[in-house]
mmCIF file of C-alpha atoms in Angstrom:
data_model
loop_
_atom_site.group_PDB
_atom_site.id
_atom_site.type_symbol
_atom_site.label_atom_id
_atom_site.label_comp_id
_atom_site.label_asym_id
_atom_site.label_seq_id
_atom_site.Cartn_x
_atom_site.Cartn_y
_atom_site.Cartn_z
ATOM 1 C CA MET A 1 -7.254 -0.004 20.882
ATOM 2 C CA SER A 2 -7.409 -1.539 17.439
ATOM 3 C CA LYS A 3 -5.317 -0.176 14.610
ATOM 4 C CA SER A 4 -6.816 1.215 11.441
ATOM 5 C CA VAL A 5 -6.791 -1.519 8.786
ATOM 6 C CA LEU A 6 -7.618 -0.911 5.114
ATOM 7 C CA ILE A 7 -7.740 -3.702 2.564
ATOM 8 C CA TYR A 8 -7.647 -3.117 -1.174
ATOM 9 C CA SER A 9 -9.011 -6.249 -2.816
ATOM 10 C CA THR A 10 -11.161 -7.805 -5.514
ATOM 11 C CA PRO A 11 -13.980 -10.326 -4.987
ATOM 12 C CA SER A 12 -12.304 -12.911 -7.240
ATOM 13 C CA CYS A 13 -8.940 -12.910 -5.405
ATOM 14 C CA PRO A 14 -8.509 -15.989 -3.149
ATOM 15 C CA PHE A 15 -5.776 -14.337 -1.041
ATOM 16 C CA CYS A 16 -8.049 -11.330 -0.459
ATOM 17 C CA VAL A 17 -10.721 -13.671 0.887
ATOM 18 C CA ARG A 18 -8.146 -15.332 3.160
ATOM 19 C CA VAL A 19 -6.869 -12.002 4.521
ATOM 20 C CA LYS A 20 -10.417 -10.921 5.415
ATOM 21 C CA GLN A 21 -11.166 -14.337 6.954
ATOM 22 C CA PHE A 22 -7.969 -14.139 9.025
ATOM 23 C CA LEU A 23 -8.844 -10.649 10.309
ATOM 24 C CA LYS A 24 -12.413 -11.718 11.155
ATOM 25 C CA GLU A 25 -11.116 -14.776 13.035
ATOM 26 C CA ASN A 26 -8.911 -12.457 15.101
ATOM 27 C CA ASN A 27 -11.724 -9.895 15.615
ATOM 28 C CA ILE A 28 -9.786 -7.184 13.780
ATOM 29 C CA PRO A 29 -12.100 -4.564 12.246
ATOM 30 C CA PHE A 30 -11.166 -3.472 8.735
ATOM 31 C CA THR A 31 -12.389 -1.412 5.811
ATOM 32 C CA ASP A 32 -12.452 -3.257 2.502
ATOM 33 C CA TYR A 33 -12.228 -1.483 -0.849
ATOM 34 C CA ASP A 34 -13.086 -3.368 -4.046
ATOM 35 C CA VAL A 35 -10.509 -1.969 -6.457
ATOM 36 C CA GLY A 36 -12.194 -3.844 -9.301
ATOM 37 C CA SER A 37 -15.195 -1.523 -9.154
ATOM 38 C CA ASN A 38 -13.700 1.580 -7.474
ATOM 39 C CA GLU A 39 -11.170 3.310 -9.717
ATOM 40 C CA ASP A 40 -10.298 5.996 -7.149
ATOM 41 C CA LYS A 41 -9.382 3.352 -4.577
ATOM 42 C CA ALA A 42 -7.431 1.409 -7.214
ATOM 43 C CA ASP A 43 -5.380 4.552 -7.934
ATOM 44 C CA GLU A 44 -4.909 5.138 -4.194
ATOM 45 C CA MET A 45 -3.697 1.537 -3.753
ATOM 46 C CA ILE A 46 -1.171 1.868 -6.603
ATOM 47 C CA LYS A 47 0.125 5.176 -5.188
ATOM 48 C CA LYS A 48 0.550 3.655 -1.717
ATOM 49 C CA SER A 49 2.081 0.332 -2.744
ATOM 50 C CA GLY A 50 3.497 0.744 -6.233
ATOM 51 C CA GLN A 51 1.630 -2.508 -6.954
ATOM 52 C CA MET A 52 -1.310 -3.429 -9.120
ATOM 53 C CA GLY A 53 -1.731 -6.839 -7.474
ATOM 54 C CA VAL A 54 -4.126 -7.468 -4.615
ATOM 55 C CA PRO A 55 -4.482 -7.719 -1.726
ATOM 56 C CA VAL A 56 -2.760 -4.605 -0.460
ATOM 57 C CA ILE A 57 -3.180 -4.103 3.283
ATOM 58 C CA ASP A 58 -2.615 -0.720 4.943
ATOM 59 C CA ILE A 59 -2.164 -1.008 8.713
ATOM 60 C CA GLU A 60 -1.716 2.501 10.131
ATOM 61 C CA GLY A 61 0.275 3.475 7.037
ATOM 62 C CA GLU A 62 2.385 0.301 6.935
ATOM 63 C CA ILE A 63 1.827 -1.317 3.542
ATOM 64 C CA ILE A 64 1.784 -5.106 3.204
ATOM 65 C CA VAL A 65 1.355 -6.588 -0.260
ATOM 66 C CA GLY A 66 -0.189 -10.045 -0.379
ATOM 67 C CA PHE A 67 -1.375 -12.298 2.430
ATOM 68 C CA ASP A 68 1.771 -12.285 4.595
ATOM 69 C CA LYS A 69 0.233 -13.680 7.778
ATOM 70 C CA GLU A 70 3.354 -13.244 9.942
ATOM 71 C CA GLN A 71 3.844 -9.634 8.837
ATOM 72 C CA ILE A 72 0.165 -8.858 9.430
ATOM 73 C CA LYS A 73 0.315 -10.405 12.916
ATOM 74 C CA LYS A 74 3.490 -8.441 13.699
ATOM 75 C CA SER A 75 1.968 -5.151 12.477
ATOM 76 C CA LEU A 76 -1.197 -5.728 14.504
ATOM 77 C CA GLY A 77 0.665 -6.981 17.569
ATOM 78 C CA ILE A 78 -1.252 -10.288 17.701
#
């Protein structure tokens, strides 16, 4: 069973694009929130991570800030 993956990102962020590409390549479904246009999700991201930078990835409540491929793989068990 796949884990719940949320990504808080902006369209102009190259690392956000790479995170989504990486997940797609590994057939990991995810929900993407554009925090540039969605203020509620931006606030939610800051509350969860304490960060204003993107991407912020929420894997079953585990928060990863930035495109940390090894940490993402570990969290997803891939």
